CSV table of C-alpha atoms and ligand atoms in Angstrom, one decimal:
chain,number,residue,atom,x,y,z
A,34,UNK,CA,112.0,88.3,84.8
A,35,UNK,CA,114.3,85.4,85.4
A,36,UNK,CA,113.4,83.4,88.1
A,37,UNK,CA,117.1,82.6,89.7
A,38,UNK,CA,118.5,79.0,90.1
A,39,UNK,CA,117.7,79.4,94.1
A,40,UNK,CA,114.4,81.0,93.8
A,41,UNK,CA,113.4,77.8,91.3
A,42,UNK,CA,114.6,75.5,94.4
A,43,UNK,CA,112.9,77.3,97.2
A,44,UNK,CA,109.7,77.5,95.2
A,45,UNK,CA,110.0,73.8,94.5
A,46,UNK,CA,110.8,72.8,98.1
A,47,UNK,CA,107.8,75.0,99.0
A,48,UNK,CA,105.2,73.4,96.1
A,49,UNK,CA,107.2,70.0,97.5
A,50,UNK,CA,104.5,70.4,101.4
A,51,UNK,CA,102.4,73.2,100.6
A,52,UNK,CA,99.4,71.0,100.1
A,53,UNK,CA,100.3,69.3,103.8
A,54,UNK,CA,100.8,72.4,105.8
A,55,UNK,CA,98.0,74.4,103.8
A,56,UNK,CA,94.7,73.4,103.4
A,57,UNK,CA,93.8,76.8,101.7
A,58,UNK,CA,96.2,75.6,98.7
A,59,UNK,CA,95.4,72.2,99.0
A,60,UNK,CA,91.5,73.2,97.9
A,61,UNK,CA,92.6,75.7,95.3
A,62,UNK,CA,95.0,73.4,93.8
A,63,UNK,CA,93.2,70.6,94.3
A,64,UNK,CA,93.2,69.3,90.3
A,65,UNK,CA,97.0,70.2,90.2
A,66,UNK,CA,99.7,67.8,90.9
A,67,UNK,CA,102.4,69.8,92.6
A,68,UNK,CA,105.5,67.7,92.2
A,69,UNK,CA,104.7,68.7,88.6
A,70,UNK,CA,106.2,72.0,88.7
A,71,UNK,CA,109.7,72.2,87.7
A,72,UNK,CA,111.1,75.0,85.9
A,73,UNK,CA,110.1,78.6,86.1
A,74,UNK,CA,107.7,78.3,82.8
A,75,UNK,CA,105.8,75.1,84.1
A,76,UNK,CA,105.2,78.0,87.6
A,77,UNK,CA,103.9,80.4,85.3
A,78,UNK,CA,100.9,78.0,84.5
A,79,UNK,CA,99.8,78.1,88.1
A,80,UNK,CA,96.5,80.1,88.9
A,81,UNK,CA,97.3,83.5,90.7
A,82,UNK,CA,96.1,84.3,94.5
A,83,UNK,CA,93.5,86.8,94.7
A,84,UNK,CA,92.7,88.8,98.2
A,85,UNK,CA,88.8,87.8,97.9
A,86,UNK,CA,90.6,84.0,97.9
A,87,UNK,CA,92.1,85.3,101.0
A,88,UNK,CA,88.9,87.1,102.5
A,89,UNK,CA,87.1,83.8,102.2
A,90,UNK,CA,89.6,82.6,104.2
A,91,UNK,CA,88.8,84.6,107.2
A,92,UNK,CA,89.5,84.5,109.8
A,93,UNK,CA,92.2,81.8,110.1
A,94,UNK,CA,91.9,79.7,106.9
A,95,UNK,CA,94.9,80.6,105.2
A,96,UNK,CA,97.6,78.9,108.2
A,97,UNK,CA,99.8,76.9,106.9
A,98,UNK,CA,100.9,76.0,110.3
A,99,UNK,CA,99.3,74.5,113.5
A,100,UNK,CA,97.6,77.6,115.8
A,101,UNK,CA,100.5,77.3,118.4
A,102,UNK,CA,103.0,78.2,116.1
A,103,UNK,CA,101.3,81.4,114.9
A,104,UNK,CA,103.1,84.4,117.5
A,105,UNK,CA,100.9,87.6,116.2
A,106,UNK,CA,98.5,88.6,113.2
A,107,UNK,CA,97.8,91.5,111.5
A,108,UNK,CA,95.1,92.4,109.6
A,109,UNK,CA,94.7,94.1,105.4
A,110,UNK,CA,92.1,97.0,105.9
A,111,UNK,CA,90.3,96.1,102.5
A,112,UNK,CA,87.9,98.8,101.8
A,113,UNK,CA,84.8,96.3,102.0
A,114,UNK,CA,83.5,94.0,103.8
A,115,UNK,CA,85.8,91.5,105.6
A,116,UNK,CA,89.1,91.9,106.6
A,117,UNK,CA,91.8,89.7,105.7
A,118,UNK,CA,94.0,87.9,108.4
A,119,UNK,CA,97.6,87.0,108.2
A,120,UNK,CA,99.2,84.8,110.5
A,121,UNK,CA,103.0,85.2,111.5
A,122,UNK,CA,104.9,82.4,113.0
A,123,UNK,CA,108.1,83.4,115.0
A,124,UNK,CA,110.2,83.5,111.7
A,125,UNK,CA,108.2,85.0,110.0
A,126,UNK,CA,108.5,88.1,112.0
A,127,UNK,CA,111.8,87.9,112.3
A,128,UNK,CA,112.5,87.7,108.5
A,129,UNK,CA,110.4,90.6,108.6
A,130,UNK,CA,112.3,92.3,111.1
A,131,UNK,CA,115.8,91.6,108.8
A,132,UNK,CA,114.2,92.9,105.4
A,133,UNK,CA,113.1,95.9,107.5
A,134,UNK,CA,116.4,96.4,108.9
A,135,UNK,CA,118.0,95.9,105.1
A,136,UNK,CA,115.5,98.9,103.8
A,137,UNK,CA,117.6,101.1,106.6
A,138,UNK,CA,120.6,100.1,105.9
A,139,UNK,CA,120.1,100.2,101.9
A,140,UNK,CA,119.1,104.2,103.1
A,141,UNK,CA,122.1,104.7,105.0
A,142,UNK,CA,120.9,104.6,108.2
A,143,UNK,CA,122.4,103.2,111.1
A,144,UNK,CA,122.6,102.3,114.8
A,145,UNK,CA,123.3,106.3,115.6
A,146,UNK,CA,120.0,107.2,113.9
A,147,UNK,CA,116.9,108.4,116.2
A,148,UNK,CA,114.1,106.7,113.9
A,149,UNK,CA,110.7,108.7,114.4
A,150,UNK,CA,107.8,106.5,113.5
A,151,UNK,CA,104.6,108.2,112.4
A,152,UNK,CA,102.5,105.1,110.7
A,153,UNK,CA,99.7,103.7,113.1
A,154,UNK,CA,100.3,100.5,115.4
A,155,UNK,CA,97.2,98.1,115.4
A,156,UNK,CA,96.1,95.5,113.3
A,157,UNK,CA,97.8,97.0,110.5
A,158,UNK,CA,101.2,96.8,109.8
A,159,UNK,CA,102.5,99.9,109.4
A,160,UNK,CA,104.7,101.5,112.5
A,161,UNK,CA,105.4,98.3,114.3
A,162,UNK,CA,107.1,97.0,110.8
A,163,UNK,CA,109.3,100.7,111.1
A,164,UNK,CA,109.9,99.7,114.4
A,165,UNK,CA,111.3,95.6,114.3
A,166,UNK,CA,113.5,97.5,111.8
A,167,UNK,CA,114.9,99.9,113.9
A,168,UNK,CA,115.5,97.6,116.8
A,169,UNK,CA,116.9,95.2,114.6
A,170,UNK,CA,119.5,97.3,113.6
A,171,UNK,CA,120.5,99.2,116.8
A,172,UNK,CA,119.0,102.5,116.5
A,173,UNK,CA,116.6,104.5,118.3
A,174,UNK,CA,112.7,103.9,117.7
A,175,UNK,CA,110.4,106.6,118.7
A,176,UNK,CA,107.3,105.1,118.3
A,177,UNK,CA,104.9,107.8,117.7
A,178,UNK,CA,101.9,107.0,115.8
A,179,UNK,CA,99.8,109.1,113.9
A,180,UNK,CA,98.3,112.3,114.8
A,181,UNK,CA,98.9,115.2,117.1
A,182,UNK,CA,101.2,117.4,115.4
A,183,UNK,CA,102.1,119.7,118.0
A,184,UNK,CA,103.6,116.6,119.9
A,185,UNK,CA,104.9,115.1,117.1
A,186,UNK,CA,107.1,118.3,116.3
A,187,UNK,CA,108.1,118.9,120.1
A,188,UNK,CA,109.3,115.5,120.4
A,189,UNK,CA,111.2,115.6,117.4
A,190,UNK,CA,112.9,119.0,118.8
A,191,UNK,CA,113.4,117.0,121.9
A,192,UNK,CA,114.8,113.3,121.3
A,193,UNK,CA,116.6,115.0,117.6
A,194,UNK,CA,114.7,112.4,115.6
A,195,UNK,CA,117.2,111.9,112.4
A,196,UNK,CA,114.8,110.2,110.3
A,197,UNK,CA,111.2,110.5,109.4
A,198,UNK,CA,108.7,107.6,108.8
A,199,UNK,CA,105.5,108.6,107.7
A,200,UNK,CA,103.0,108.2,104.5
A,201,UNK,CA,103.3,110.7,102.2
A,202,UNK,CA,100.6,112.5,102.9
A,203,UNK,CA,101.1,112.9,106.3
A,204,UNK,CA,104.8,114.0,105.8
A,205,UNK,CA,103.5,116.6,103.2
A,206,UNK,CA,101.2,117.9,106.1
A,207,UNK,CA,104.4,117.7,108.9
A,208,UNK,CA,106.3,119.4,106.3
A,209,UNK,CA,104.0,122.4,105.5
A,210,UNK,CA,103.3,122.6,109.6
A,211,UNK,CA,107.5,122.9,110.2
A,212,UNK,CA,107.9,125.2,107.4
A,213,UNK,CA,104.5,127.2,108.6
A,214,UNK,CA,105.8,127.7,112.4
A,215,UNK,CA,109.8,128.0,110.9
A,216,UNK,CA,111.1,125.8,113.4
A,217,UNK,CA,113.4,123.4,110.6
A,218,UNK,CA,116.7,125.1,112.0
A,219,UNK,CA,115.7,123.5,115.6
A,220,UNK,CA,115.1,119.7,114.1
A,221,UNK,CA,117.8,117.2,113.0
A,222,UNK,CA,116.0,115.5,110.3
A,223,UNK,CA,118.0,114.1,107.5
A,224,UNK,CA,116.0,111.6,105.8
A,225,UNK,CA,112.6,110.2,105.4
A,226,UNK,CA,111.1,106.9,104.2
A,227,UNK,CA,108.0,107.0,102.6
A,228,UNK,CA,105.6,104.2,102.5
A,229,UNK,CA,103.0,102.6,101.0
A,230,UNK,CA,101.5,105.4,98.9
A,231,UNK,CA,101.7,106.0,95.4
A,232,UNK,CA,103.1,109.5,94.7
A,233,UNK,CA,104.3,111.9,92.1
A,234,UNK,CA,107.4,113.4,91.6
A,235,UNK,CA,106.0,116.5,92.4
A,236,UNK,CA,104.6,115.8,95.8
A,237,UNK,CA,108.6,114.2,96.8
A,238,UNK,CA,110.3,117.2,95.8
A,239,UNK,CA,108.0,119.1,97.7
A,240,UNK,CA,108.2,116.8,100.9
A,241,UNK,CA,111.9,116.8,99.8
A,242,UNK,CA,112.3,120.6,99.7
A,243,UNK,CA,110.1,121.4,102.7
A,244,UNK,CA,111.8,118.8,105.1
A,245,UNK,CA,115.5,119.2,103.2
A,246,UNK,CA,115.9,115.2,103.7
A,247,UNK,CA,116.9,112.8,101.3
A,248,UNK,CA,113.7,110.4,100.7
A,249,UNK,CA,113.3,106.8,100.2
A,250,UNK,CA,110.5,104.7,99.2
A,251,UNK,CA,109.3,101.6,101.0
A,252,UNK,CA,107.7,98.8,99.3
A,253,UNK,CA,105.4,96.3,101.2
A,254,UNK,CA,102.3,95.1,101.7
A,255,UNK,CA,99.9,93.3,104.8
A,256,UNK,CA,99.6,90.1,103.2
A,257,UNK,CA,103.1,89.7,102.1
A,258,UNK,CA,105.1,90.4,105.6
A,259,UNK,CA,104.2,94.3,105.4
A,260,UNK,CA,106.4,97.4,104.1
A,261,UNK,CA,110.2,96.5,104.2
A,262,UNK,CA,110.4,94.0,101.1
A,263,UNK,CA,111.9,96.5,99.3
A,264,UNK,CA,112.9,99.8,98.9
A,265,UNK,CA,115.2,102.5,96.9
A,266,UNK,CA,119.1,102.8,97.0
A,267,UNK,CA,121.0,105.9,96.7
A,268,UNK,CA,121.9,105.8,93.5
A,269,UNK,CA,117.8,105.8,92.1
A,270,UNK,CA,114.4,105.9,92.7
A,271,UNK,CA,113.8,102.6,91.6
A,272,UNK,CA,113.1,100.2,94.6
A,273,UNK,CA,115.0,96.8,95.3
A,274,UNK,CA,112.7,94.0,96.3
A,275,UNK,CA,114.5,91.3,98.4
A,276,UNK,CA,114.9,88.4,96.0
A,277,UNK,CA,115.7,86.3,98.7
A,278,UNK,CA,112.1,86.7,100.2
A,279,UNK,CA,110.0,87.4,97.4
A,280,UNK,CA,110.1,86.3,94.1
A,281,UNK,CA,108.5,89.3,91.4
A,282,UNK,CA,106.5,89.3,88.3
A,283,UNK,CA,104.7,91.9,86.2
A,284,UNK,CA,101.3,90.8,84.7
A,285,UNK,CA,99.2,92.9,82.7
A,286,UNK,CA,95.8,93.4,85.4
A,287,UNK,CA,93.3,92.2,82.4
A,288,UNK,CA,94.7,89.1,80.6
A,289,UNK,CA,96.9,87.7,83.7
A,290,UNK,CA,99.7,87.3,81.2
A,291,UNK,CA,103.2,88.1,81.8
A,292,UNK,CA,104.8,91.5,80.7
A,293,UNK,CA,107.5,91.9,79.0
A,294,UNK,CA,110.8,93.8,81.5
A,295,UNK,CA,110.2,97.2,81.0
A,296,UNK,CA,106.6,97.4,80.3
A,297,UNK,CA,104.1,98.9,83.2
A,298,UNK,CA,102.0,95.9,84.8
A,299,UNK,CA,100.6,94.5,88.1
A,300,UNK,CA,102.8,93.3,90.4
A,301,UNK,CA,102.6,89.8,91.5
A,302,UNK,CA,104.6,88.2,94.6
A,303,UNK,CA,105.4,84.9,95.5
A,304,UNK,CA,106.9,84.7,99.3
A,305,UNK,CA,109.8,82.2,99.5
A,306,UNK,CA,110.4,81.9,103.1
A,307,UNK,CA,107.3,82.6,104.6
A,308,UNK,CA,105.9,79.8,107.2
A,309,UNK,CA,102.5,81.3,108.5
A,310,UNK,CA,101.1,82.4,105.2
A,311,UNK,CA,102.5,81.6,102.6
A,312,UNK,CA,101.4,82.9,98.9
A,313,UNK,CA,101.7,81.9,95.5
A,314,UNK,CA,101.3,84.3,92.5
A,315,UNK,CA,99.8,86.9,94.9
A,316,UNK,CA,98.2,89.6,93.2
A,317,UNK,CA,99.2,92.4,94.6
A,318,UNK,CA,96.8,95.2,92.4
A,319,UNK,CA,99.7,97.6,92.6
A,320,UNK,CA,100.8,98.8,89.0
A,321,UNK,CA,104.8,99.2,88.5
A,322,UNK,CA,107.4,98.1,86.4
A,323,UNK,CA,110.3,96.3,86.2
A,324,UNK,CA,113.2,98.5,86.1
A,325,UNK,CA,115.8,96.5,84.0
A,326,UNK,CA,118.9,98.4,83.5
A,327,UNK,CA,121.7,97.6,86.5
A,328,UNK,CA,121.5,99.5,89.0
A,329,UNK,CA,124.6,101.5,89.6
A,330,UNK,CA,124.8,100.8,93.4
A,331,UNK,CA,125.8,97.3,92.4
A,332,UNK,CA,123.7,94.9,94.6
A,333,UNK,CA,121.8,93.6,91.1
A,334,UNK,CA,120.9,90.0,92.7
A,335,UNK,CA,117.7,92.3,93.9
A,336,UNK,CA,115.8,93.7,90.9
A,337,UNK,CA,114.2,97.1,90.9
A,338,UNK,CA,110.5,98.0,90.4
A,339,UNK,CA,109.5,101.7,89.6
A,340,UNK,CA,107.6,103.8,92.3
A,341,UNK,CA,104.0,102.0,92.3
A,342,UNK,CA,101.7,104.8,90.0
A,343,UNK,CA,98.5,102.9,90.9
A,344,UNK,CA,96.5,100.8,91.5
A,345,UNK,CA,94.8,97.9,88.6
A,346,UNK,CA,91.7,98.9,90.3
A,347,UNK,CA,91.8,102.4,91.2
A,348,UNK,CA,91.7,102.6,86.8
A,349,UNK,CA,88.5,104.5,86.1
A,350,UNK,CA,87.1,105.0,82.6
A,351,UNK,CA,86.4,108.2,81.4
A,352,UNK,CA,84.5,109.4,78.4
A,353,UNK,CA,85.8,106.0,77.1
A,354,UNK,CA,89.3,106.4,78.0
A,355,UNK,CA,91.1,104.0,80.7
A,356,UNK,CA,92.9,106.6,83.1
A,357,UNK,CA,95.0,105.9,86.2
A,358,UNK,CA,96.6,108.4,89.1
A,359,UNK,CA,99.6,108.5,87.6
A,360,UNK,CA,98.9,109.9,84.4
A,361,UNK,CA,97.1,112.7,85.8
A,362,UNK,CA,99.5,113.5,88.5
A,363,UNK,CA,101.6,113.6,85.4
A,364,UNK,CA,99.7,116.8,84.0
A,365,UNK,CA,99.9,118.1,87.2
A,366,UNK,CA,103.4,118.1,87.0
A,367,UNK,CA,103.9,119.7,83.5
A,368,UNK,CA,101.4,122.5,84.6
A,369,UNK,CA,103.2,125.5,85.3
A,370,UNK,CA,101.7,127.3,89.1
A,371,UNK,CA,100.2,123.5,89.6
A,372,UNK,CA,100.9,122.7,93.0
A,373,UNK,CA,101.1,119.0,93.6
A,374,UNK,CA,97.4,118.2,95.6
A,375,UNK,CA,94.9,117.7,93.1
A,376,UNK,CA,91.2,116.0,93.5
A,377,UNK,CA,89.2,114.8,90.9
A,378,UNK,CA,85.5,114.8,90.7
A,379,UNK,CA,83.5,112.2,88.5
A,380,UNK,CA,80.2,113.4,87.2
A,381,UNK,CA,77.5,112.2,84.9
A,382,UNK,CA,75.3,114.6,83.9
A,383,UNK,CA,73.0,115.1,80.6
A,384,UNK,CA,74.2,111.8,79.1
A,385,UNK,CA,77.9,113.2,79.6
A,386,UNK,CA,81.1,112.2,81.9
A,387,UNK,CA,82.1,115.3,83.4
A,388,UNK,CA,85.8,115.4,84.7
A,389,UNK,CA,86.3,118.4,87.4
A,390,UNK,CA,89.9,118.5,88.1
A,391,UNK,CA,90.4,120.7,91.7
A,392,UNK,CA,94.4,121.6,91.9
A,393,UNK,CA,96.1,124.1,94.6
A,394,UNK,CA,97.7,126.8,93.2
A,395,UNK,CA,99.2,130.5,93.5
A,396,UNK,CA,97.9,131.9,91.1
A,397,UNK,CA,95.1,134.4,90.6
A,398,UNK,CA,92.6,136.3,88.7
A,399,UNK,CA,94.1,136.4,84.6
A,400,UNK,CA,97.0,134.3,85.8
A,401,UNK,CA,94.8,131.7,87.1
A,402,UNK,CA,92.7,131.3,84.1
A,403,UNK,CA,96.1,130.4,82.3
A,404,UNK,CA,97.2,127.7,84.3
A,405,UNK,CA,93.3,126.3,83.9
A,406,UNK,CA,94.1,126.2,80.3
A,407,UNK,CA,97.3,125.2,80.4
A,408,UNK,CA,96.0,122.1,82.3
A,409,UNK,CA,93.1,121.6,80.2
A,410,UNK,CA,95.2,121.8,77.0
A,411,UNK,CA,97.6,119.2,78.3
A,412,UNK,CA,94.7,116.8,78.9
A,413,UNK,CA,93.7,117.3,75.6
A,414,UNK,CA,97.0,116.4,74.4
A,415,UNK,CA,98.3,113.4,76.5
A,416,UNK,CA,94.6,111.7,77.4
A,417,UNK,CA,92.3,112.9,74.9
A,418,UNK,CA,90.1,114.3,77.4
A,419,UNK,CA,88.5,118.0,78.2
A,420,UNK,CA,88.3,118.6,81.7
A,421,UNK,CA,87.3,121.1,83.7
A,422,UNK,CA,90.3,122.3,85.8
A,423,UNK,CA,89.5,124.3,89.0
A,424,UNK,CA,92.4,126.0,90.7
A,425,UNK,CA,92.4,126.7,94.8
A,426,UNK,CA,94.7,128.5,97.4
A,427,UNK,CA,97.2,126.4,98.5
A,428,UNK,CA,96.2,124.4,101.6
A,429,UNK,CA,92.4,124.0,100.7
A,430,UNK,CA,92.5,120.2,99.7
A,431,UNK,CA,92.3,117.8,102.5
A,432,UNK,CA,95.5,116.4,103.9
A,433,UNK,CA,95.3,113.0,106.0
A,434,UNK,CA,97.7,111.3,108.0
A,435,UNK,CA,96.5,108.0,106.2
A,436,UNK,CA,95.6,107.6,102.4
A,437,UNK,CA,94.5,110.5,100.8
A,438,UNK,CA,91.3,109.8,98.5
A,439,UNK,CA,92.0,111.5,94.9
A,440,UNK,CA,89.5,110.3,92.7
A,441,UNK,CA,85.8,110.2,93.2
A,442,UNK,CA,83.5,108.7,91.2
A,443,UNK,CA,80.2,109.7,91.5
A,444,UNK,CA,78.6,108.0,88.7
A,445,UNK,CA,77.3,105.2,89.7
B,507,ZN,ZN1,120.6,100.2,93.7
């Protein structure tokens, strides 16, 4: 990726203090002489950010400002262990504020929208991200949080919510409940953005279908602002990420060297604006691409990643073989009567990895047994791999109204 003549000079300007205002960066760059980085290839030879670098850090070690500058923080779950903390100065949140308020507008929404916000409020920074959007660009937050779906539906009756803002799997759930009670006719619903969740095709179109909204996918993340640095136009599903923010590579997750445009990598973000907590060569351990055509809705000074299909470390090994999410939501999706929830089961047993495959499904009795062998021959085919495929009735997976777990591993 090309690192733009104003992106060079903001990075520059940045390296130019950064060991001043940051005593995080001033330890891990200590043997580096900043004033030496010049051009995007001599940027390339810095060392990447890690979140453990930022753990470490806890709880305030990575301000790059003085405390009375810091407005609010929010805090990256992080599965183990300690949190991380990222401090926002009074810019910082608006900048975030005016990327969210971009995402919206790159959706087609507007001031006349009713934006219904489902993501949590808290440490996190999911719904209060949706919300600074909405404000920001004149329409109507409704600031709902998580859970209670019988208030969640009235309310959207009610106040005629246009858009919907929720995680996948918790718009998959709101979407089975409307289509379960048949009250679609009664809501105004027109389009949803999706964040934060990897998710196949199959899963949109059913979210898509249920709801009848157009959907868009947010990009973001805690430690770089939150969601709103990017998200897809009309004319694709690939996202824009704001290149006047952020500035975007693709590594591959185990050499740390650059990839190719085109090829499937780890994304890693450098902030360009940010005051509180800055980054350099975050990595982010979400796995896209670079999407390198033009895109057709013109606005090509913001490049395009591919919907996230993983994550570096959510790659589990197999019988030998390196598989990710993505490639089995893949054989999901070529399975004829496959619904699109799926859970996979991880087993050792009698010296063997054993790969149980749970998938809903309509199907039943002789019909049944076909779609287990269609799957099953498909990841013969594509992964090299015989698994045990187990369909359900529809419904029987768990939903969540945050992450949904797919893959447990219960080897070790
Ligand atoms: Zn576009």
């Amino acid at each position: 990726m090309q690192m733009s003549p104003e992106q060079l000079q903001m990075i520059t300007s940045q390296l130019a203090t950064l060991k001043e205002k940051s005593p995080f960066y001033a330890k891990k760059f200590a043997d580096i002489d900043l004033s030496d980085i010049r051009t995007q290839e001599d940027f390339e030879k810095l060392p990447f950010t890690d979140k453990a670098d930022l753990r470490e850090a806890y709880p305030l070690g990575i301000a790059a400002v003085p405390p009375e500058k810091i407005v609010r923080i929010h805090s990256s779950s992080g599965t183990t262990g300690t949190p991380v903390i990222i401090p926002y100065t009074k810019k910082d949140v608006e900048d975030w504020a005016i990327q969210f308020a971009r995402c919206y507008e790159y959706a087609g929404i507007t001031p006349q929208d009713r934006i219904h916000i489902t993501p949590g409020y808290g440490l996190w920074t999911a719904g209060i991200g949706f919300q600074l959007g909405a404000e920001r660009l004149g329409a109507m937050a409704i600031p709902m949080g998580p859970g209670n779906t019988e208030k969640q539906l009235q309310m959207m009756e009610d106040l005629e919510s246009t858009v919907l803002c929720a995680t996948s799997s918790y718009a998959l759930l709101l979407a089975e409940e409307i289509a379960k009670r048949g009250v679609r006719d009664r809501l105004k619903l027109r389009k949803g953005v999706i964040g934060s969740e990897r998710w196949g095709h199959k899963m949109r179109a059913r979210i898509a279908n249920e709801l009848g909204v157009e959907l868009y996918d947010i990009y973001g993340l805690t430690e770089v602002y939150g969601p709103g640095i990017g998200i897809n136009c009309k004319a694709d599903s690939a996202m824009h990420i704001w290149s006047d923010y952020v500035y975007l590579e693709i590594i591959n997750p185990e050499t740390g060297e650059l990839v190719p445009d085109g090829e499937s990598g780890e994304i890693v973000l450098t902030t360009l604006q940010k005051e509180g907590a800055p980054l350099i060569r975050f990595r982010t351990h979400d796995l896209s691409r670079i999407v390198p055509e033009p895109c057709s809705c013109g606005h090509n000074e913001h490049p395009r990643i591919d919907i996230i299909f993983g994550r570096s470390d959510d790659m589990v090994k197999v019988k030998g073989v390196n598989m990710f999410p993505a490639q089995i939501e893949e054989i999901i999706k070529f399975t004829d009567g496959a619904s699109s929830e799926y859970q996979v089961m991880i087993d050792h047993m009698e010296g063997k990895d054993i790969l149980t495959v749970f998938f809903e499904t309509d199907a039943i009795g002789e019909d049944l047994a076909a779609v287990e062998a269609q799957m099953a021959a498909l990841f013969k085919a594509k992964m090299n791999i015989t698994p045990n495929p187990r369909g359900v009735p529809i419904g029987d997976l768990p939903r969540s109204e945050k992450k949904t777990k797919r893959i447990f591993d219960n080897r070790y």
